[in-house]
XYZ file of C-alpha atoms in Angstrom:
525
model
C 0.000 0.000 0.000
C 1.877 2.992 -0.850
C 1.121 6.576 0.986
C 1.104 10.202 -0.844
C 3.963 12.096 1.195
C 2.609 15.662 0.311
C -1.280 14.318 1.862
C 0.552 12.890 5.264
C 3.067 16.204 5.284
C 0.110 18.211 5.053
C -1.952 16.329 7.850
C 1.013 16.444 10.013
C 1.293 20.103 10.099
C -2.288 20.987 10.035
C -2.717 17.774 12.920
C 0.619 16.797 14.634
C 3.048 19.574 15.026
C 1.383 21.933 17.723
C 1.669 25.619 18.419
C 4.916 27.344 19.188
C 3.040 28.063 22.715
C 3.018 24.254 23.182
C 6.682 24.029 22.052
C 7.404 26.418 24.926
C 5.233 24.730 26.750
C 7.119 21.281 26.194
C 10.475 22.813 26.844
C 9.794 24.230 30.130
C 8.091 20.669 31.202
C 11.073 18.757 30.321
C 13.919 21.951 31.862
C 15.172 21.110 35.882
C 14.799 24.038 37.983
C 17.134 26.133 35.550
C 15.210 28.230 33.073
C 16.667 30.486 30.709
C 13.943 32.772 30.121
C 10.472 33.216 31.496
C 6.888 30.986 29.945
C 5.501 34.260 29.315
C 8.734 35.731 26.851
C 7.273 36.310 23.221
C 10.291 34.499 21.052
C 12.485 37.550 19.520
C 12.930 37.424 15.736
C 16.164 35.496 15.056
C 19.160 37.877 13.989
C 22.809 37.734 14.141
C 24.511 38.193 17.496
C 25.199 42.070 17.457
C 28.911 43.007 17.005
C 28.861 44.911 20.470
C 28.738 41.514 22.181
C 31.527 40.394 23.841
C 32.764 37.524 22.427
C 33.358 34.518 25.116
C 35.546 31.716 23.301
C 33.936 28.589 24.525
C 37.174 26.263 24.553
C 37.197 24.493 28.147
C 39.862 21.463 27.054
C 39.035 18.853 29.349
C 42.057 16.475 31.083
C 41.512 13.198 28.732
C 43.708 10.170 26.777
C 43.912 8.424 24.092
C 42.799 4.587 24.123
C 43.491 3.761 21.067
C 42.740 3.279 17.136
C 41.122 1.007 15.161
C 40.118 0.940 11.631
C 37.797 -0.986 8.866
C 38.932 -1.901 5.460
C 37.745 -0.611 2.776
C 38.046 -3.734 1.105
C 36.064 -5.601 3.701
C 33.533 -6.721 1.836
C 30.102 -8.400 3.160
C 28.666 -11.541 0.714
C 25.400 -8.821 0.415
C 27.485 -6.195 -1.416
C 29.632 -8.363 -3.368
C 29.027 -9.250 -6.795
C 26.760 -5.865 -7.200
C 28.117 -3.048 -9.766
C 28.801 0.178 -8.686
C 30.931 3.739 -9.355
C 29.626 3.911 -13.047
C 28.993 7.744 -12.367
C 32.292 8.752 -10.940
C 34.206 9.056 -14.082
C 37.018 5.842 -13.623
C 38.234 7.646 -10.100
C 40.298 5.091 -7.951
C 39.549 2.090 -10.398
C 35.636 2.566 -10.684
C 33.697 0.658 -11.487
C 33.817 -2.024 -9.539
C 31.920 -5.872 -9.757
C 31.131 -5.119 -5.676
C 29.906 -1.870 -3.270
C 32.956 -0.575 -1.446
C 33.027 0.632 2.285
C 32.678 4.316 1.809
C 32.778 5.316 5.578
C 29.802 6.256 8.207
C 27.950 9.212 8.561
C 26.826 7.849 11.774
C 27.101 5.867 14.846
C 24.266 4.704 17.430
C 24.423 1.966 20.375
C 23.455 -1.220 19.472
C 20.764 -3.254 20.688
C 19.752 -6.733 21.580
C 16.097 -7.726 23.372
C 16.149 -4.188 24.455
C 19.464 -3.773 25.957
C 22.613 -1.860 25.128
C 25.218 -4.256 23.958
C 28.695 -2.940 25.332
C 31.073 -2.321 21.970
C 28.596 -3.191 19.319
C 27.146 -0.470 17.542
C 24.906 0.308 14.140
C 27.360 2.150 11.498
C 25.326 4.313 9.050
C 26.652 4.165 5.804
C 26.914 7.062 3.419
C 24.748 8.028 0.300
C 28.229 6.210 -1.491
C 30.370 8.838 -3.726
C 28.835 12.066 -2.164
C 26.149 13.761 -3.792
C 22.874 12.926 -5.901
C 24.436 12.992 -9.395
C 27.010 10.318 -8.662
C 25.150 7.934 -6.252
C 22.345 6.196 -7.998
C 24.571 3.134 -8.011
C 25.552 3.045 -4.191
C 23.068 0.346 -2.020
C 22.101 2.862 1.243
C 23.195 0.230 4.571
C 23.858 -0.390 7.742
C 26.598 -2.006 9.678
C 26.404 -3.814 13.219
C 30.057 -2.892 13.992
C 31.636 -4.249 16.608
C 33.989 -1.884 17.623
C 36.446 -2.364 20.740
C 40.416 -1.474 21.462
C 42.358 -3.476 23.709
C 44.139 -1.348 26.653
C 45.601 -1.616 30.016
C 47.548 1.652 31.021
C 50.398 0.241 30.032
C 50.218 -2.566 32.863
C 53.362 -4.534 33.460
C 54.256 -2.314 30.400
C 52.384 -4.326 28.134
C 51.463 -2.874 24.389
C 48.779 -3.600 21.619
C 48.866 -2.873 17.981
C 48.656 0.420 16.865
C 45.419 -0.569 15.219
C 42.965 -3.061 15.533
C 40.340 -3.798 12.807
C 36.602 -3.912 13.533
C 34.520 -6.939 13.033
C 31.203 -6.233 10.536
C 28.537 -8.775 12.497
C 26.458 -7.897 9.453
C 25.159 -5.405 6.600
C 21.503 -4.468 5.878
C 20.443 -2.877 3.004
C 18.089 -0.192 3.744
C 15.093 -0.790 1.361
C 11.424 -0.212 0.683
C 9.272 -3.438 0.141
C 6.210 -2.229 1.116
C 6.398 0.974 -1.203
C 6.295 3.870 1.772
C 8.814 5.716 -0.211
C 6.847 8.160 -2.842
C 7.512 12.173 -3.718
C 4.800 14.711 -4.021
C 4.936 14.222 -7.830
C 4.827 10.675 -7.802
C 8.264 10.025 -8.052
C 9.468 6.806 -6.683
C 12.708 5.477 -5.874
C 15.422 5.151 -7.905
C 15.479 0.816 -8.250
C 12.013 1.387 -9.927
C 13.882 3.329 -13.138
C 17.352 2.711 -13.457
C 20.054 -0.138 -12.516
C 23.643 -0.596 -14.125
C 22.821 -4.027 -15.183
C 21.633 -7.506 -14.022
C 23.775 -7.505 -11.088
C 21.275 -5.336 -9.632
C 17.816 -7.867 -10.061
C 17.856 -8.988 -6.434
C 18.323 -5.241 -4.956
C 15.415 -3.957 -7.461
C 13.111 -6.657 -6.356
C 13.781 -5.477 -2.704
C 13.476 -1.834 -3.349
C 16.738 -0.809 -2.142
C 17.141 2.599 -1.877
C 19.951 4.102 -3.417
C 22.111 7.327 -2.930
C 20.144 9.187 -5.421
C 17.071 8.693 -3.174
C 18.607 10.034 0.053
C 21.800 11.285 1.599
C 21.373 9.728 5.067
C 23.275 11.481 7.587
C 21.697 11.052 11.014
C 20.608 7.431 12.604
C 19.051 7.859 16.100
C 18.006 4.092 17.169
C 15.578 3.420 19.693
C 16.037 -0.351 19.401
C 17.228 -3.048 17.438
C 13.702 -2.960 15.464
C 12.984 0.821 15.067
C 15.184 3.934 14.306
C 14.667 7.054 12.406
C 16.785 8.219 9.910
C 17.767 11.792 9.190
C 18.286 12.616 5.286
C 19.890 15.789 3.317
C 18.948 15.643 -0.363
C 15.358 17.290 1.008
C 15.945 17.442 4.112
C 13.589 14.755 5.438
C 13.285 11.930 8.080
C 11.631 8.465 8.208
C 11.387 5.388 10.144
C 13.375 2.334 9.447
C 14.599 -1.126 11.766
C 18.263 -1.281 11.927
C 18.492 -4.770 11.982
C 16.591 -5.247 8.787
C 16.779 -2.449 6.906
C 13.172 -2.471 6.228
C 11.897 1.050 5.695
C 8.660 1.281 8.381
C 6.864 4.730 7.214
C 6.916 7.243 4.582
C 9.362 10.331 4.621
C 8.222 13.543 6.262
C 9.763 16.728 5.222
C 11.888 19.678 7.456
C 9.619 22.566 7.804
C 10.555 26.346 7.329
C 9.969 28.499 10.696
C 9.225 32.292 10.706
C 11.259 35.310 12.328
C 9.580 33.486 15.918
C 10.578 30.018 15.305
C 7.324 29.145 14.364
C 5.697 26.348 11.429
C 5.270 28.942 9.012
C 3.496 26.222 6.232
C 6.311 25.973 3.816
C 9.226 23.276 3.803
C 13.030 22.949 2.893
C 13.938 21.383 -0.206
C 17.198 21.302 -2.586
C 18.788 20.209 -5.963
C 18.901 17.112 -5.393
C 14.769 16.748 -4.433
C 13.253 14.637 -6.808
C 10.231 16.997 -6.341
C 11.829 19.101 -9.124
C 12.057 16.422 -11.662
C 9.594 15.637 -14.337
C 8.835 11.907 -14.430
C 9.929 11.090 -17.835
C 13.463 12.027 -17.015
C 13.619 10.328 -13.786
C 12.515 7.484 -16.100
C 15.112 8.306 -18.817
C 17.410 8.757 -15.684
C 18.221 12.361 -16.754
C 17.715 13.988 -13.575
C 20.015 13.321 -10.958
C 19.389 16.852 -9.929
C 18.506 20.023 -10.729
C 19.497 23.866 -10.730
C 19.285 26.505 -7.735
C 16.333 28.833 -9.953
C 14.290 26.037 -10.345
C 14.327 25.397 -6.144
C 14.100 28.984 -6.163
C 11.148 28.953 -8.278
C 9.222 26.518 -7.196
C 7.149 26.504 -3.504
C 9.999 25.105 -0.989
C 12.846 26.830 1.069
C 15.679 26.349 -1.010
C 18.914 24.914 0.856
C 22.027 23.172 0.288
C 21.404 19.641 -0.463
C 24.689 18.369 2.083
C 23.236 20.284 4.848
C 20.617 17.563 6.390
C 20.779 15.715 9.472
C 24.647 14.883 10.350
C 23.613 15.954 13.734
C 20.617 13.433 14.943
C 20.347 12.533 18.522
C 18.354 10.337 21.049
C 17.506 12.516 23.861
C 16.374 11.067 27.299
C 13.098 11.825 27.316
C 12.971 9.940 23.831
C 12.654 12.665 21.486
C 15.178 13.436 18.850
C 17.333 16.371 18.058
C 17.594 17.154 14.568
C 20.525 19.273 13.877
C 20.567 21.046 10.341
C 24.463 20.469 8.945
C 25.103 24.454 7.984
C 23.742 27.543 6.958
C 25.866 28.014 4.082
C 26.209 26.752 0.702
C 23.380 27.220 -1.621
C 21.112 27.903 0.870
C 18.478 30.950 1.786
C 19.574 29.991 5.447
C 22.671 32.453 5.778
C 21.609 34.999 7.627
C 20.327 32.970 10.407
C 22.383 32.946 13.899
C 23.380 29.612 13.724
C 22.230 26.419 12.511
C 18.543 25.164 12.967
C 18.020 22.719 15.535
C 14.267 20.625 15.559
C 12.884 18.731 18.211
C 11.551 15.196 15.907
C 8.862 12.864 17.963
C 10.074 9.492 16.593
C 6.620 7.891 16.469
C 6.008 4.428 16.654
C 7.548 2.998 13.406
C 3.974 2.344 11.447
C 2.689 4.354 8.310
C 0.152 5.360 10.424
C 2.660 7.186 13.271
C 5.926 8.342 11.358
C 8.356 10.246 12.697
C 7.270 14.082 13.452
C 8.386 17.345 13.472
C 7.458 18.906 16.843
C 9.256 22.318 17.214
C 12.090 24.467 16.651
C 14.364 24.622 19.927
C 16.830 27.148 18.760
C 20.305 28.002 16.900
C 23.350 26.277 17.478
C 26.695 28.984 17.058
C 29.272 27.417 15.590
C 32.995 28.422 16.975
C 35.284 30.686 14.811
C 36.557 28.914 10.987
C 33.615 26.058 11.813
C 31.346 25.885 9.162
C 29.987 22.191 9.559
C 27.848 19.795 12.305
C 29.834 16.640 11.712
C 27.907 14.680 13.813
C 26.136 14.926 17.837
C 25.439 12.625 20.230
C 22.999 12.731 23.077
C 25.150 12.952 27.029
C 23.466 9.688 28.735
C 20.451 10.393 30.602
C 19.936 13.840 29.686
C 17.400 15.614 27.290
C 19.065 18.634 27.594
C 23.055 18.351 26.899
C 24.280 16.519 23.807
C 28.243 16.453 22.512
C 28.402 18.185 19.077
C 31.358 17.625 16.652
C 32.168 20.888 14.711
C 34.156 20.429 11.200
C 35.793 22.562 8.250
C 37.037 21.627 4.976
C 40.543 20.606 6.438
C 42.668 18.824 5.434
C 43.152 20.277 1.691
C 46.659 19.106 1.089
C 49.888 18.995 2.804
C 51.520 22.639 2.236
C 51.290 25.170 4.761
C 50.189 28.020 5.146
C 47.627 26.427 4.107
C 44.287 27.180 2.445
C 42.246 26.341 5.457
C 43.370 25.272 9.193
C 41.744 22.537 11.291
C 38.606 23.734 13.044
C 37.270 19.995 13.893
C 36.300 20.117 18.112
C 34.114 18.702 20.241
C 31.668 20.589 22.366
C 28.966 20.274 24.629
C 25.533 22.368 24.453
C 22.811 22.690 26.782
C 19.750 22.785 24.018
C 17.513 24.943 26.348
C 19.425 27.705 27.555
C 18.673 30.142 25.160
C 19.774 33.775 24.604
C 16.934 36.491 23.460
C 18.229 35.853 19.293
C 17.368 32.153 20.492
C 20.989 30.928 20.066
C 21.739 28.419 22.619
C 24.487 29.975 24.107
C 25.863 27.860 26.889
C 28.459 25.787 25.480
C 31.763 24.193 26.327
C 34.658 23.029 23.990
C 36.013 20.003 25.457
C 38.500 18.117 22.900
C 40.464 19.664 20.003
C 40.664 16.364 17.717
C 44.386 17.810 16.489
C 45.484 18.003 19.856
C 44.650 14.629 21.432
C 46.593 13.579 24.676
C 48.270 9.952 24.085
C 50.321 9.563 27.968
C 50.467 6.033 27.030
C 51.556 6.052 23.798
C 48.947 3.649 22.446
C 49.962 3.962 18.793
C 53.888 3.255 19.541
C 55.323 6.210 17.989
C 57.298 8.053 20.577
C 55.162 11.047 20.102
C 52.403 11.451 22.838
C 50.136 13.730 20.821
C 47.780 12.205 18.360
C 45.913 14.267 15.047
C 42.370 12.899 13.901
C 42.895 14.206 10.202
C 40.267 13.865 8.366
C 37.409 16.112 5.928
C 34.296 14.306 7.582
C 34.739 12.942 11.042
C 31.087 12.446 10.876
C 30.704 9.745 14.028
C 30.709 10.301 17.759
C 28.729 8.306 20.253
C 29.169 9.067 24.186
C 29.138 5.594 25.634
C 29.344 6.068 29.322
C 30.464 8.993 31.509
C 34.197 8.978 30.870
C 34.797 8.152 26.942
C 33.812 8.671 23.464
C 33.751 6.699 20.266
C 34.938 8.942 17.049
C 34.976 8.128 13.668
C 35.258 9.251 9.889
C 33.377 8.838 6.796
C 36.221 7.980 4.256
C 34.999 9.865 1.307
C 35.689 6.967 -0.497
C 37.341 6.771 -3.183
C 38.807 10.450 -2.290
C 40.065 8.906 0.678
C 43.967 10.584 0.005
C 43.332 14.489 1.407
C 46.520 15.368 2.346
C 48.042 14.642 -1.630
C 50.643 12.457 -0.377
C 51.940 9.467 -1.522
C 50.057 6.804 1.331
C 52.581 3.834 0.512
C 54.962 5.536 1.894
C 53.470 5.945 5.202
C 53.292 3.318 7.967
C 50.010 3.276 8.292
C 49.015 4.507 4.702
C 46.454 2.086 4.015
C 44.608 2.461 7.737
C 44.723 6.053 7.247
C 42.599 5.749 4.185
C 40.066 2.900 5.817
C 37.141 4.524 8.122
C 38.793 4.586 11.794
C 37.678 5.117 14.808
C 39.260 6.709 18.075
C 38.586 6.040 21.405
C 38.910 8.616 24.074
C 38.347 8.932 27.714
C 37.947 11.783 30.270
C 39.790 11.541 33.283
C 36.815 13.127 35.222
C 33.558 11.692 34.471
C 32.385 14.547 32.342
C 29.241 12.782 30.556
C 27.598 12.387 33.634
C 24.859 14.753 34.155
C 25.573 15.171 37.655
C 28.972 16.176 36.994
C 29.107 20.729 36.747
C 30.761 20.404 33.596
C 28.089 23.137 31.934
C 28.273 25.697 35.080
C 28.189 29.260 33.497
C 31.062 31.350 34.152
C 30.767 34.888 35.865
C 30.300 37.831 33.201
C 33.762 40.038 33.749
């Protein structure tokens, strides 16, 4: 049975999404005693933060260490991608195309679980839309990993040492896929399977309705459990139910919808190039339309905005809603001019047709630091609705010669998602770990040096696991894994350094804990 996404987008904002009163209303409900402004405030109109504002850096390095590395092949590949053509749209880069779908990295990493429970170092890895945008995707099998993902260490006891990097184990790859047809446009588009394949190899993944990176750019996984998660998308920017474990796709897409100057519904929704709303059906069928230009976006009744600036950041909360983090406000986007980037409150639903995933609210603007530009990725602080660790990203590295054309911005901070200043900017924040300055006492990766460098474009992973340590990884870019320009065979670890990796860090205070003061303001001078 298949479901029109503009009637269920229209009956969710007329029926599901309440008032910006009852946003408020939520917000104060779910606050401790702490409340940044008062339930009778009218919500300013958004602007930028004026330039006779003091500016407070928000770098608090906390004391931590490095536990260790690990990485996952890129030529690890599962019996369900093998044998399955892919990179025909990339032009021959790094040997494309190949008779199999490569690892191209993870856009994001959630806990994984089994009859309900947590399952300590086992985790569902997000996959990618494949080569990175729309136009070069439509070949690229949308998937998830259950990653098991642990480093041996000791503190050096009795001075014992492990390799400097230990591979992850895949447990096994689902292909994200629609069998019961939930997945339709406004214009009656459907999925990209139903059109076009590169050949035969492709028969069982069109019978499944497997969707495909043309269809979606997903970014953000929050999981309640091992049978239901929502998925946060960019090409529209859009969310929608799917189990983990599966794959299966359990409810239609709902769209991202615009706010006003008082960060209220205002009726209309985001869209971008790559939104198969914009394409006729006869060249979707003639597979002529992997996207489309910024004036006819403009044009047409959406929002436009940039179509890689979905959901990197999209979080489990505590009180089980979701926080949907927008990835920037730049690009080709009418966003710019907004204080920071959008953060929604999504109500997850209950994984049928019938109850998709919602949009509930606007909570505010997250500010990004100075020469960050990107949300790489955010994860929820354990048993709080209110604090959640945010990775912040640029466009380093861009080669090896310095000066160079851009420095390393790439941090992690903390952000309390209800303290709001009047421009609704949520302004209490903490930077806790620089990931080109990471503390390695116990020099876990043997080289002398006790300083490690997470160098990477897109270190689009971060899960808090407990109160002391974090889980960070990269999406590879794949098969642009080499952004430094150097030659990688001549490097130790060349080939590791080019795999998705993963480091694990710990806090010597218990930091995550939501009893612990990390987030007390400071004292205005």
């Amino acid at each position: 049975m298949r479901f029109c996404a503009s009637t269920l987008t229209a009956l969710l904002f007329a029926s599901a999404i309440p008032s910006m009163a009852d946003a408020r209303e939520l917000r104060r409900k779910l606050k401790s005693s702490k409340s940044s402004k008062s339930d009778d405030d009218e919500l300013p109109t958004p602007k930028a933060p004026k330039s006779s504002k003091k500016l407070r850096p928000s770098a608090d390095y906390q004391d931590h260490y490095l536990v260790g590395l690990l990485n996952y092949p890129n030529d690890a590949i599962p019996d369900i991608l093998d044998g399955v053509t892919s990179g025909t749209y990339i032009n021959g880069v790094g040997g494309a195309p190949w008779n199999y779908i490569p690892s191209v990295g993870f856009s994001d990493i959630e806990p994984f679980y089994a009859d309900g429970e947590k399952v300590r170092g086992e985790f569902f890895c997000l996959s990618d839309n494949g080569y990175g945008s729309s136009s070069n995707s439509a070949d690229y099998a949308l998937n998830i990993v259950h990653m098991k993902i642990q480093k041996p260490f000791t503190y050096r006891h009795g001075e014992g040492t492990y390799e400097a990097y230990t591979q992850t184990e895949n447990l096994g790859t689902a292909l994200i896929h629609d069998p019961h047809g939930y997945i339709q446009w406004e214009n009656g588009a459907d999925i990209q399977v139903a059109y076009h394949v590169p050949d035969s190899t492709w028969d069982t993944y069109k019978d499944l309705r497997v969707l495909t990176g043309r269809d979606f750019d997903v970014e953000g996984l929050a999981v309640i459990n091992e049978n239901f998660a929502i998925i946060g998308d960019e090409l529209m920017p859009a969310i929608f139910a799917v189990n983990p474990t599966t794959g299966v796709v359990l409810s239609p897409f709902v769209r991202t919808p615009d706010i006003d100057e008082h960060g209220n519904f205002n009726g209309k929704f985001l869209s971008t190039r790559g939104d198969k709303v914009h394409c006729s059906i006869a060249a979707l069928e003639a597979n002529s339309c992997m996207s489309v230009d910024s004036a006819t976006v403009e044009q047409s009744e959406y929002r436009r905005h940039d179509p890689s600036g979905g959901y990197e950041g999209f979080s489990l909360l505590a009180d089980g809603t979701i926080a949907a983090f927008v990835e920037k406000y730049s690009g080709d986007t009418t966003l710019g001019d907004e204080p920071g980037v959008r953060v929604y409150r999504v109500l997850p639903g209950n994984g049928t047709p019938q109850n998709p995933p919602s949009f509930h609210s606007f909570m505010g603007f997250y500010p990004f630091e100075l020469n960050a530009g990107n949300i790489a990725d955010v994860s929820a602080i354990p048993g709080s609705s209110r604090l959640v660790a945010v990775i912040e990203r640029n466009g380093f590295p861009s080669g090896n010669m310095f000066p160079a054309p851009v420095m390393p911005a790439n941090k992690l901070c903390v952000v309390d998602l209800e303290d709001l200043d009047e421009n609704m900017v949520m302004h209490n924040k903490k930077c806790i770990l620089n990931y080109h300055k990471v503390s390695d006492p116990w020099d876990v990766d043997g080289n002398g040096i006790f300083q490690y460098a997470q160098t990477q474009v897109t270190n689009e992973q971060v899960i808090v696991v407990d109160d002391y340590c974090i889980v960070a990884g990269t999406d590879t870019n794949y098969p642009w894994t080499n952004q430094f320009d150097v030659d990688v065979t001549e490097l130790p670890y060349g080939q590791e350094v080019t795999d998705t990796r993963w480091m694990v860090v710990c806090f010597q205070e218990p930091i995550f804990n939501p009893e612990y003061p990390l987030m007390d303001e400071q004292e205005e001078d």
